[in-house]
Coordinates of C-alpha atoms in Angstrom, one line a residue:
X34 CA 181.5 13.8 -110.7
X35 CA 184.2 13.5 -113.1
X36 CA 186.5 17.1 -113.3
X37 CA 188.2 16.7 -116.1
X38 CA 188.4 14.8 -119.7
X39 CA 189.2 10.9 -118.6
X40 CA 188.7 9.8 -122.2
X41 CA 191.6 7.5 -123.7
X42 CA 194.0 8.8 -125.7
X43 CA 196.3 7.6 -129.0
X44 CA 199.5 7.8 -129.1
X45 CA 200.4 11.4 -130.5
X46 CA 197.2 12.9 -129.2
X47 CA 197.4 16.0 -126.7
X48 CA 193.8 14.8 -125.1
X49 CA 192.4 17.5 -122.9
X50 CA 195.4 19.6 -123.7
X51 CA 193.9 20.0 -127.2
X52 CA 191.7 23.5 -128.3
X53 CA 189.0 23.7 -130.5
X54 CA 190.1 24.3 -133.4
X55 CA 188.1 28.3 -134.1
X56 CA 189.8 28.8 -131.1
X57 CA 191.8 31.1 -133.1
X58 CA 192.3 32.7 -136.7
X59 CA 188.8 33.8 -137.0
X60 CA 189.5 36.4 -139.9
X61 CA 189.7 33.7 -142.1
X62 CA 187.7 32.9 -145.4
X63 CA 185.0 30.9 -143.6
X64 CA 184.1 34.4 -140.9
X65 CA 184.8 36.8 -143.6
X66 CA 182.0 35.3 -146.1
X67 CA 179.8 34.2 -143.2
X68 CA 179.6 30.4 -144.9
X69 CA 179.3 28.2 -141.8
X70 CA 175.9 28.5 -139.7
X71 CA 176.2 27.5 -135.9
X72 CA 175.9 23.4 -136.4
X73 CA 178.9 23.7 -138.4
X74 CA 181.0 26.0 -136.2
X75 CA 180.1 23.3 -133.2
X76 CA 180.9 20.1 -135.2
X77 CA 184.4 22.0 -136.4
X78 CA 185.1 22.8 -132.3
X79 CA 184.8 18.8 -131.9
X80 CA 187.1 18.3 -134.8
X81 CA 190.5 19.1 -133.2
X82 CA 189.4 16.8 -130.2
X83 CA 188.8 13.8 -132.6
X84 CA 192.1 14.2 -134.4
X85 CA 194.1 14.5 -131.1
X86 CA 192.4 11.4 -129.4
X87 CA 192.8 9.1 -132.3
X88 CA 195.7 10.4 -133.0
X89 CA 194.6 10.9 -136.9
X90 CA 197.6 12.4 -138.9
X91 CA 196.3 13.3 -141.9
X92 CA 192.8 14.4 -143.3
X93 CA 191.2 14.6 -146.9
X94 CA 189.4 17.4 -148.0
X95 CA 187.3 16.1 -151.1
X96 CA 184.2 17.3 -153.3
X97 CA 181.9 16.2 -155.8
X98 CA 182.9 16.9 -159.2
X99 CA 180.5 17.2 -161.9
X100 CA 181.1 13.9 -162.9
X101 CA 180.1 12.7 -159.4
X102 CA 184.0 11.7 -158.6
X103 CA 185.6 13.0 -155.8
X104 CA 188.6 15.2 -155.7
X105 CA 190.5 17.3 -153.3
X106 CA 193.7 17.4 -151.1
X107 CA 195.0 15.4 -148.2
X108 CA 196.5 17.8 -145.3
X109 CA 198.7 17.0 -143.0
X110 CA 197.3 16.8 -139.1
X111 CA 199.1 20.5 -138.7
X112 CA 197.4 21.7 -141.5
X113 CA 193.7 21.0 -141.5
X114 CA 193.0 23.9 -138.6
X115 CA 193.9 27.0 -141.1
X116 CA 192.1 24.8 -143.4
X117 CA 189.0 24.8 -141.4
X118 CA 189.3 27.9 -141.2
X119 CA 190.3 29.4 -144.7
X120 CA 189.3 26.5 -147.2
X121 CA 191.8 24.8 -149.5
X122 CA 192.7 26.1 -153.1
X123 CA 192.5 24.1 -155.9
X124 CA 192.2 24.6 -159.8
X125 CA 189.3 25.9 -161.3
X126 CA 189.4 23.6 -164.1
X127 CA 188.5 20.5 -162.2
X128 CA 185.3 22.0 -163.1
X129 CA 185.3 21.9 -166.8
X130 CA 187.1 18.1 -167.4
X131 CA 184.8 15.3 -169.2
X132 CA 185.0 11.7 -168.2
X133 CA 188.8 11.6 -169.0
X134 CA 190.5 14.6 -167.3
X135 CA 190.1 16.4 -170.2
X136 CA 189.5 20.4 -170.1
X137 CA 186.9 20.8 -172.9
X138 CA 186.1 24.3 -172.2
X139 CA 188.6 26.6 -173.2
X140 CA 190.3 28.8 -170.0
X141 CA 193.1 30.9 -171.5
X142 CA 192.2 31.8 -174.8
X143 CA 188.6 33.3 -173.5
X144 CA 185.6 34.2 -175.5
X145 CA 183.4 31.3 -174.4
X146 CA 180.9 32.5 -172.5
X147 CA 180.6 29.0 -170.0
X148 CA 184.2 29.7 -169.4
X149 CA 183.6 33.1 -166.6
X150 CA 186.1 35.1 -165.3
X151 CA 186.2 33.4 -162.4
X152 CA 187.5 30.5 -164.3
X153 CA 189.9 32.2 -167.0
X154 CA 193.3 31.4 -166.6
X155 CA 192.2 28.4 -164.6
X156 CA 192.8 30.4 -161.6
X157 CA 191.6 29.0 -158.0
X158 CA 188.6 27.8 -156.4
X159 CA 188.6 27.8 -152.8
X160 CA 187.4 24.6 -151.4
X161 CA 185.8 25.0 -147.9
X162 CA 184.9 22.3 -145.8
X163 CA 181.1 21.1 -144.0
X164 CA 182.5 20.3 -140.7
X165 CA 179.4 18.5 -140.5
X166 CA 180.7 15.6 -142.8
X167 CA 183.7 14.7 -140.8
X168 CA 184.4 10.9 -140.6
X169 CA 187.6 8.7 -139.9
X170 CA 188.4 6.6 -142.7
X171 CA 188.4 2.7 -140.9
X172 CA 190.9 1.1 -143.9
X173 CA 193.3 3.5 -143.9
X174 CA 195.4 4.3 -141.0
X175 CA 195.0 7.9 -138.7
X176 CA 193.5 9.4 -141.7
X177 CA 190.2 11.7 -141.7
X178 CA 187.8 12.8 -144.2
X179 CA 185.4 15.6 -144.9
X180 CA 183.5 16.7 -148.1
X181 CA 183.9 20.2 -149.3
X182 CA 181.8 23.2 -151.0
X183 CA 183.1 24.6 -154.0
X184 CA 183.4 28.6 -153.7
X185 CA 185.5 31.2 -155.5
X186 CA 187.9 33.7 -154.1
X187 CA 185.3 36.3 -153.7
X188 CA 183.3 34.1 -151.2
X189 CA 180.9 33.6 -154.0
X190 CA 179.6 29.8 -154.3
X191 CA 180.6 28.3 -157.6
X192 CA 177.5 28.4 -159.5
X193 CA 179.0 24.6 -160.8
X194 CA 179.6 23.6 -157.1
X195 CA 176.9 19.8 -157.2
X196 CA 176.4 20.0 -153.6
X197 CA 175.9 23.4 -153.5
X198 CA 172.8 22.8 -156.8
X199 CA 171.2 20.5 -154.8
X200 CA 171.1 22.8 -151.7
X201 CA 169.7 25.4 -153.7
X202 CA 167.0 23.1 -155.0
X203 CA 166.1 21.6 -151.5
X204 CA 165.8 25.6 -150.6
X205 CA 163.6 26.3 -152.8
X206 CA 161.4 23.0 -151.6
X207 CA 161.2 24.4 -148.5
X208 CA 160.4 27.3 -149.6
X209 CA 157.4 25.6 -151.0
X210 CA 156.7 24.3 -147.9
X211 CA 158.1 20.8 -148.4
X212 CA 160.8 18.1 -147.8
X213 CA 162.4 15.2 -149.4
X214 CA 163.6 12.0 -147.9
X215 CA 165.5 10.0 -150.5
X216 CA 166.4 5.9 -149.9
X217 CA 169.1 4.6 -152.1
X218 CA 169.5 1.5 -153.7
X219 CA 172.6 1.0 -155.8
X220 CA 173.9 -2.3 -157.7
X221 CA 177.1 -2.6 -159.0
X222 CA 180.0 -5.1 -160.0
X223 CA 182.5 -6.8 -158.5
X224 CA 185.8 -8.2 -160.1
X225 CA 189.0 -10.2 -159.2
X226 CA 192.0 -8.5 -161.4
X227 CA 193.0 -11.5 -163.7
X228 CA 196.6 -13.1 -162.3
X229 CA 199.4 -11.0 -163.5
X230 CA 198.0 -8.2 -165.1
X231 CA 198.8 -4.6 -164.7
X232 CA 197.3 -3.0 -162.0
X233 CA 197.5 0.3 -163.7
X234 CA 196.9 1.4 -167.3
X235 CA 198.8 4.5 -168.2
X236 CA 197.1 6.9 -170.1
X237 CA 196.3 10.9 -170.2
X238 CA 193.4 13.5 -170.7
X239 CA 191.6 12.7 -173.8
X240 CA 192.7 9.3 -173.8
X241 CA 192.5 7.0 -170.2
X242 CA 194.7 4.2 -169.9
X243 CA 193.6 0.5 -170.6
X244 CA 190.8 -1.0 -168.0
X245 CA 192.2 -3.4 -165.9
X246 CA 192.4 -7.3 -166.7
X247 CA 189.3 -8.9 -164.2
X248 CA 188.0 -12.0 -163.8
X249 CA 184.7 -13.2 -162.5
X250 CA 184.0 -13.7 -158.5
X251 CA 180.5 -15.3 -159.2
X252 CA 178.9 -16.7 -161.9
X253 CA 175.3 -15.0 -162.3
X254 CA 171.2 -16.2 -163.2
X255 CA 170.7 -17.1 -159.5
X256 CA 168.8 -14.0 -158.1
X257 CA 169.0 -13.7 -154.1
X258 CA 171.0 -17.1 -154.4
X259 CA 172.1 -17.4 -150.3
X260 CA 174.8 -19.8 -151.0
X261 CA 176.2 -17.7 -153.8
X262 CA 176.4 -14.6 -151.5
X263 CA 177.8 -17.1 -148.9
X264 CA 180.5 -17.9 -151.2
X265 CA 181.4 -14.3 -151.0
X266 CA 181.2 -14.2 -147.8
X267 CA 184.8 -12.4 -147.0
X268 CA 183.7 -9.7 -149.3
X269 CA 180.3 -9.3 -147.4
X270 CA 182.0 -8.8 -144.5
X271 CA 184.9 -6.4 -145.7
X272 CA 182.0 -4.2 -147.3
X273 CA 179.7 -4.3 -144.2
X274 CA 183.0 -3.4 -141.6
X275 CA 183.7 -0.5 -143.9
X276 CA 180.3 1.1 -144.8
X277 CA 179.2 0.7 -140.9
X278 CA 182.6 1.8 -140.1
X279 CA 182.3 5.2 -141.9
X280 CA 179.0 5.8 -140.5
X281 CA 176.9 5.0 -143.4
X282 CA 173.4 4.0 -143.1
X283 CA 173.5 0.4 -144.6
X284 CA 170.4 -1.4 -144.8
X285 CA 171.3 -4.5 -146.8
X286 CA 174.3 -6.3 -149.1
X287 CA 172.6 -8.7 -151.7
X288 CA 173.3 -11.0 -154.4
X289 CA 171.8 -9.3 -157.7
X290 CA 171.5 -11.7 -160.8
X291 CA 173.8 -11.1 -163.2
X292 CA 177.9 -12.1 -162.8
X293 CA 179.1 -10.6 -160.4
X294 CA 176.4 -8.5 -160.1
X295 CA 175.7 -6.9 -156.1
X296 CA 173.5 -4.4 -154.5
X297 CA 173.1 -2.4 -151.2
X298 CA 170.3 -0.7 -149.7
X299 CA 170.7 2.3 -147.4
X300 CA 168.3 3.9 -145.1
X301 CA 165.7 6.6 -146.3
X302 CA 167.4 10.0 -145.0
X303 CA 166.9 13.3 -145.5
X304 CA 167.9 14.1 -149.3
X305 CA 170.8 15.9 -148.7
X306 CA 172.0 14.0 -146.3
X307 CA 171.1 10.8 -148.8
X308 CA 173.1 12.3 -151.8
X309 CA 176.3 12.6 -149.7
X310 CA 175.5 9.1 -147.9
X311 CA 175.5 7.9 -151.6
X312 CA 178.7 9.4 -152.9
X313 CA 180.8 8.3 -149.6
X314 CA 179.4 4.6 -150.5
X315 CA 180.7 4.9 -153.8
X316 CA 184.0 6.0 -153.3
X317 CA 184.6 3.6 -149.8
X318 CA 183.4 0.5 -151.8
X319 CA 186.1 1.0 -154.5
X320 CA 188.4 1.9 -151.6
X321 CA 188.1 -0.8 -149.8
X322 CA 187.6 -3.7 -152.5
X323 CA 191.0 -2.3 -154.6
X324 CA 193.0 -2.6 -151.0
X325 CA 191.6 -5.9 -150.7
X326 CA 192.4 -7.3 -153.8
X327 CA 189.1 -7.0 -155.8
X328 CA 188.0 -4.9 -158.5
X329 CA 184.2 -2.3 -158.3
X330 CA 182.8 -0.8 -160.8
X331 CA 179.5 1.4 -161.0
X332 CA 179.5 2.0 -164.4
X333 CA 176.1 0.2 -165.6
X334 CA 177.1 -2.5 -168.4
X335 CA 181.2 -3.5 -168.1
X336 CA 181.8 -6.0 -170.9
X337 CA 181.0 -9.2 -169.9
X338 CA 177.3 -7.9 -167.9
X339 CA 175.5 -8.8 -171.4
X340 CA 173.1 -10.3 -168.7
X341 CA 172.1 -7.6 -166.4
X342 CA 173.2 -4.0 -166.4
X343 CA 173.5 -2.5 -162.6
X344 CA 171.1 0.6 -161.7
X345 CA 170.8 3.4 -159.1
X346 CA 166.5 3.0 -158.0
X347 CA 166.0 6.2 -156.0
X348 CA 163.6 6.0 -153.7
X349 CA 161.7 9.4 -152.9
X350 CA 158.9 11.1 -150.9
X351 CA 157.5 14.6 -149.1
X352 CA 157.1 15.3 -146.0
X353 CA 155.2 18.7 -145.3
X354 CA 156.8 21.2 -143.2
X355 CA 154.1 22.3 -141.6
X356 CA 152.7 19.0 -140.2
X357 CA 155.6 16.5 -140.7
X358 CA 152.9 14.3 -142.8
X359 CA 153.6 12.2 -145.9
X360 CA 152.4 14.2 -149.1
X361 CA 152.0 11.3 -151.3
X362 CA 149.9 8.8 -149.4
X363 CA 145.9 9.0 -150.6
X364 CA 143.4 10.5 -148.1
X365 CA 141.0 8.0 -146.7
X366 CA 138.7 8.6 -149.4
X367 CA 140.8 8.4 -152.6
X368 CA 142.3 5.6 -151.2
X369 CA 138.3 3.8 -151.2
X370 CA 137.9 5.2 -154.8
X371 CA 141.7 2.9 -155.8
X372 CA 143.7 5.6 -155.5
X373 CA 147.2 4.6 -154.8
X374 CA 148.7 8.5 -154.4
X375 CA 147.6 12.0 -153.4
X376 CA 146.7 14.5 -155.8
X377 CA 150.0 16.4 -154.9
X378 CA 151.6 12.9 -155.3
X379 CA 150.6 12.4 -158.4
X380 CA 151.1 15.9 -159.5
X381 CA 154.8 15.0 -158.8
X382 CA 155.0 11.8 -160.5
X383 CA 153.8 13.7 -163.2
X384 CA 156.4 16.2 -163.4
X385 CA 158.9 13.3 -163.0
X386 CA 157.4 11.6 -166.4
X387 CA 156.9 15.0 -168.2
X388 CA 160.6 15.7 -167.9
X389 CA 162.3 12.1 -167.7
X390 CA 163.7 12.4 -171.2
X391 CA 165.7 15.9 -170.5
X392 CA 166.3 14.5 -166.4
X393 CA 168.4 11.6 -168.3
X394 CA 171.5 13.9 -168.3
X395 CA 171.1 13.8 -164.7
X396 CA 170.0 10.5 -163.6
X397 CA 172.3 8.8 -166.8
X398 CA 175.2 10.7 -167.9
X399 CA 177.5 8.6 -169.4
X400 CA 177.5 6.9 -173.2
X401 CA 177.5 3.0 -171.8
X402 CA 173.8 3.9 -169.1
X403 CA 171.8 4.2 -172.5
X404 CA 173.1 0.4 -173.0
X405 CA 171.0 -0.3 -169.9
X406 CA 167.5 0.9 -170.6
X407 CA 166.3 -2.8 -173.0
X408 CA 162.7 -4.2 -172.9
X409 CA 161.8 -7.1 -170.3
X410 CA 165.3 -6.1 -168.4
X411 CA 164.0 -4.8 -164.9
X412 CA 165.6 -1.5 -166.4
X413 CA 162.6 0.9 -168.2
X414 CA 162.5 1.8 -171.7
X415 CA 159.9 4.0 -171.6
X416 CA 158.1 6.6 -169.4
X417 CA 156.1 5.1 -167.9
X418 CA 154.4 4.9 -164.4
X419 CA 153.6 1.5 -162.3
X420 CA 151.6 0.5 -159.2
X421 CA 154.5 -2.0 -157.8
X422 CA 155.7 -2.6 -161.1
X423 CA 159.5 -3.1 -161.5
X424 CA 159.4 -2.7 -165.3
X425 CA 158.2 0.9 -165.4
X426 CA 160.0 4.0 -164.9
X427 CA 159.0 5.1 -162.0
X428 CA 157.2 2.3 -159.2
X429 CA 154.9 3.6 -156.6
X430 CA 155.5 1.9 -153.8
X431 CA 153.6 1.4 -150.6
X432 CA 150.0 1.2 -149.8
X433 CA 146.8 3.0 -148.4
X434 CA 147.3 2.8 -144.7
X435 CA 151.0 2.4 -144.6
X436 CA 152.3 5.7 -144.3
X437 CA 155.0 5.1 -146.6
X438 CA 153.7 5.7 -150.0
X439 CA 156.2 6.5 -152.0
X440 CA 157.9 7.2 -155.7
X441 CA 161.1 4.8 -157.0
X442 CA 162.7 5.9 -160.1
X443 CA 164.2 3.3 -161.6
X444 CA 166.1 5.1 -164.7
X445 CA 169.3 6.0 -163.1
X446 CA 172.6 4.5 -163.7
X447 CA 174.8 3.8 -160.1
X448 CA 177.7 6.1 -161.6
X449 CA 175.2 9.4 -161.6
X450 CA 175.8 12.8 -159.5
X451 CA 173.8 12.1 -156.6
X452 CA 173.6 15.4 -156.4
X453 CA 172.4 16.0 -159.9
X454 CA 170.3 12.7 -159.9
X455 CA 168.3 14.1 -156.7
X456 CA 168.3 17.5 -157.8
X457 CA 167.0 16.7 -161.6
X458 CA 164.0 15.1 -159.5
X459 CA 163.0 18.1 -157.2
X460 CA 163.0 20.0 -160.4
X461 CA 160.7 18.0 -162.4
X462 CA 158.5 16.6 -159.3
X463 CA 158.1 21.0 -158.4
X464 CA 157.1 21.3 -161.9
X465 CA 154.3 18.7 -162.1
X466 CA 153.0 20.2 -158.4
X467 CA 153.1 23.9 -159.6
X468 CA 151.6 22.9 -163.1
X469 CA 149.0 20.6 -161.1
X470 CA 150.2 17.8 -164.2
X471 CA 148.3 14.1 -164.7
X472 CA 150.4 11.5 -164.7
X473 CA 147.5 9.2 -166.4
X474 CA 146.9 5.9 -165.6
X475 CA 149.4 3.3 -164.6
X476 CA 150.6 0.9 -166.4
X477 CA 150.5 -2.9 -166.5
X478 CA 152.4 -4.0 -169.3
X479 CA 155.5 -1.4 -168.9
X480 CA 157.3 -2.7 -172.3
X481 CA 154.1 -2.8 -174.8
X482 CA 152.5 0.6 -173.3
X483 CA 152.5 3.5 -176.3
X484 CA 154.5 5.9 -175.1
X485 CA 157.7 7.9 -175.0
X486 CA 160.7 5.6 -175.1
X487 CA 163.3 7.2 -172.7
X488 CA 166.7 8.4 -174.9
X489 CA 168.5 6.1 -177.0
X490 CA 172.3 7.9 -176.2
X491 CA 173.6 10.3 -174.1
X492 CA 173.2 12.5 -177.4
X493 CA 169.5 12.3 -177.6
X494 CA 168.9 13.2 -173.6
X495 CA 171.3 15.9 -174.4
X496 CA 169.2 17.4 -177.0
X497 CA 166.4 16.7 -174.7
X498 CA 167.8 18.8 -171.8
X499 CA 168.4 21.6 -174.4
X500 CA 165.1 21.6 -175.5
X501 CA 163.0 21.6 -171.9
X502 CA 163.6 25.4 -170.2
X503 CA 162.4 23.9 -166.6
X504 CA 166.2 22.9 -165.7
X505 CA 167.6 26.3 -167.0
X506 CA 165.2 28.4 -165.2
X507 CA 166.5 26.2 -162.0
X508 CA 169.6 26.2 -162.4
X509 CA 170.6 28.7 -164.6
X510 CA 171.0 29.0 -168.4
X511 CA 174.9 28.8 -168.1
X512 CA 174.8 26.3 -165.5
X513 CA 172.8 24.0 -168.4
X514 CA 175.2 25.2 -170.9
X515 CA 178.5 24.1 -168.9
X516 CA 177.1 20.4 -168.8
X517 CA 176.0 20.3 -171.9
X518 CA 179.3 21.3 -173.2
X519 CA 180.7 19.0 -171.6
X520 CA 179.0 16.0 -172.4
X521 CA 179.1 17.1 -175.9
X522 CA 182.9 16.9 -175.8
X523 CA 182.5 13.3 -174.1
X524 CA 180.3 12.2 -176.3
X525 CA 182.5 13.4 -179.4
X526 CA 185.0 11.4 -178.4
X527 CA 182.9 8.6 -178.2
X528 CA 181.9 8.6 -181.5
X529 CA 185.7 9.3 -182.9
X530 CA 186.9 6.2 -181.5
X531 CA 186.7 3.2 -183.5
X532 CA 185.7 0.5 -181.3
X533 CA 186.2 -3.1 -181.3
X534 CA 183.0 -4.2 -182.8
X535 CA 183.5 -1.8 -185.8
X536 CA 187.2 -3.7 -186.5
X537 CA 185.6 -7.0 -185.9
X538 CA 182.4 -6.3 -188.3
X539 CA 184.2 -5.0 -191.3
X540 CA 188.2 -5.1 -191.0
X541 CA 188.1 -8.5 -192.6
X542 CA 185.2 -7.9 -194.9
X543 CA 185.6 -4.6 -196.7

């Protein structure tokens, strides 16, 4: 029997020498507030071992903006235990910047009622981390990572905290007696930057820099093509090393159709789990791609994708808690009669249709998604519901018999809040269940059915959002208003800007 701790050390480590790292300095803002249960207390007594054996030197502490983007702080190795143990501070404002680091809501001169006390002045918000989510980065060197909650300095969670939303959502789920399992698929772009151009375009709040000069890395129109994917075979593997590397369920890394056009696949997980599995991919595939000399984007339709936008199909289905059995798969009997979902199922899928136009916000918040939703696309137009059908809005999927019925919304854009994007769709499938909605029939022809188009600009699914009272009475009146305002302001600018097809169309004609 071994007696002691044999394990390997790196270089700088103190191996069994090391102490957990709650050892000490429990008064802190994590014990005083009671914001860790007992699975997070054990994975933070494992942390200090994993930093001292690998040696790790320093660790970021990162959260999910509003925008979906993540910020934060990197701490030095002697750092990150009072940081376990008291949270990091940051400013409150993160929380009220659009697209551009812009703050659109107004923190000193008050009055605004989105703009609380807690966020006048832009004072602090205390950042405390889900021990739960800790990971060692595999591109870059001794360095760990670990995603954050937003709270304020009162040990109050930031009402505008994404993670924290979705959490309350998924509560009230369970409440219900119900939970989610979410499977991601996300597509996105890749790029070469163009020889000799700037890496970096100077710019500031209100007005970002220049994009960066690309240039393609495949040509496009060959769906699935083997040899194309072969061809970027170097990429495949950086990607794959990376993703597996960081613990990230990947499923798959394919060849989508349009230029330089790609999509993975990760594993169904639980929907929590799922939306942070789906912001780490996002950030670790720009990571690693800009270190290795290529270019990703996740916004939807970059110039030059005329040929096929990229989307974020999210995959979801219940699971009762009471027996562990799907929710949306047809009894026996329905299924005989041609039904493809339970009456609860398609209860859900009715609230998803009910409230897709206000969800947009959620599932596609910035101006360029609405440039994705075109007829005969694979992207929907309308809200619609299909048996298998890729055209419609949302696809059910799986059969009678397979266990594995269940709902794909294909609306989303792959730069959405996972949080949001999951939480806008517990909110509107809870609705359709409590409401006991009808979804209708499905649809064959998805792009000649008469019915609601889906919003034409960010503006429309704004007005949408302000007009359907489901999301404020989830997620609070102000919490809607705070968006809103937001994307207002984005949208604003937007339309102030003269663009280049305005100067071509008329600057030589007028």
């Amino acid at each position: 029997m071994r007696s002691a701790d044999e394990r390997p050390l790196a270089e700088g480590g103190e191996g069994s020498g090391a102490r957990p790292l709650t050892d000490s300095g429990t008064d802190g803002f994590v014990d005083r507030h009671g914001l860790w249960d007992d699975r997070q207390r054990a994975a933070a007594a494992q942390i200090r071992r994993v930093i001292d054996e690998l040696g790790l030197d320093m660790v970021r502490f990162s959260f999910a903006d509003q925008h979906g983007v993540l910020r934060g702080k990197t701490l030095t190795r002697d750092a990150v235990p009072g940081a376990l143990r008291s949270g990091v501070t940051a400013p409150s404002s993160l929380l009220l910047k659009d697209t551009s680091g812009r703050t659109v809501l107004p923190v000193f001169s008050g009055g605004d009622p989105r703009v609380s006390r807690h966020f006048a002045g832009a004072g602090d918000i205390v950042l405390v981390p889900d021990p739960t989510t800790f990971r060692v980065l595999p591109w870059a060197q001794r360095t760990g990572w670990i995603l954050c909650d937003v709270f304020h300095p009162d040990g109050t969670r930031a009402p505008y905290c994404p993670r924290g939303m979705l959490r309350g959502r998924l509560d009230a789920l369970a409440g219900a007696g119900y939970d989610l399992t979410v499977g991601v698929e996300l597509e996105f772009h890749v790029f070469r930057p163009a020889a000799g151009s700037a890496r970096v375009g100077v710019g500031g709040p209100g007005a970002p820099g220049p994009p960066p000069e690309v240039e393609p890395v495949s040509g496009g129109s060959q769906l699935l093509h083997e040899e194309g994917l072969d061809r970027l075979d170097g990429l495949v593997g950086l990607l794959h090393r990376g993703l597996t590397g960081l613990d990230l369920p990947l499923r798959s890394l394919e060849l989508e159709f349009g230029p330089n056009q790609m999509e993975l696949t990760l594993d169904a997980r639980g929907a929590a789990r799922a939306a942070d599995d789906a912001l780490l991919t996002r950030a670790a595939v720009r990571q690693i791609c800009r270190r290795n000399g290529y270019h990703a984007t996740f916004m939807s339709r970059p110039a030059g994708a005329e040929t096929a936008s990229t989307g974020w199909h999210l995959h979801q289905s219940l699971r009762s808690r009471e027996t562990g059995e799907t929710v949306f798969a047809p009894s026996a009997a329905r299924a005989g009669d041609g039904e493809v979902l339970s009456a609860r199922g398609r209860h859900y899928l009715a609230g998803l249709l009910e409230h897709a136009a206000a969800a947009t916000v959620f599932t596609t918040p910035t101006v360029n998604g609405y440039k994705r939703y075109l007829p005969l696309s694979l992207a929907p137009d309308r809200v619609v519901w299909g048996v298998d059908n890729k055209g419609a809005m949302v696809r059910v999927v799986g059969g009678p018999g397979t266990g594995g019925v269940r709902l794909e919304n294909r609306s989303g854009e792959p730069a959405a809040n996972p949080y949001l994007y999951v939480a806008s769709q517990v909110i509107s499938g809870m609705d359709g269940m409590a409401r006991k909605l009808d979804p209708g029939p499905p649809v064959l022809d998805p792009y000649d059915a008469k019915a609601l188009r889906l919003p034409g600009s960010l503006a429309q699914a704004l007005d949408a959002l302000d007009a359907d009272p489901v999301f404020a009475r989830a997620l609070g009146q102000d919490v809607v208003a705070w968006l809103t305002g937001i994307k207002r302001e984005e949208f604003a600018r937007y339309l102030g800007h003269v663009s280049d097809w305005e100067q071509r169309e008329y600057f030589d004609l007028f």
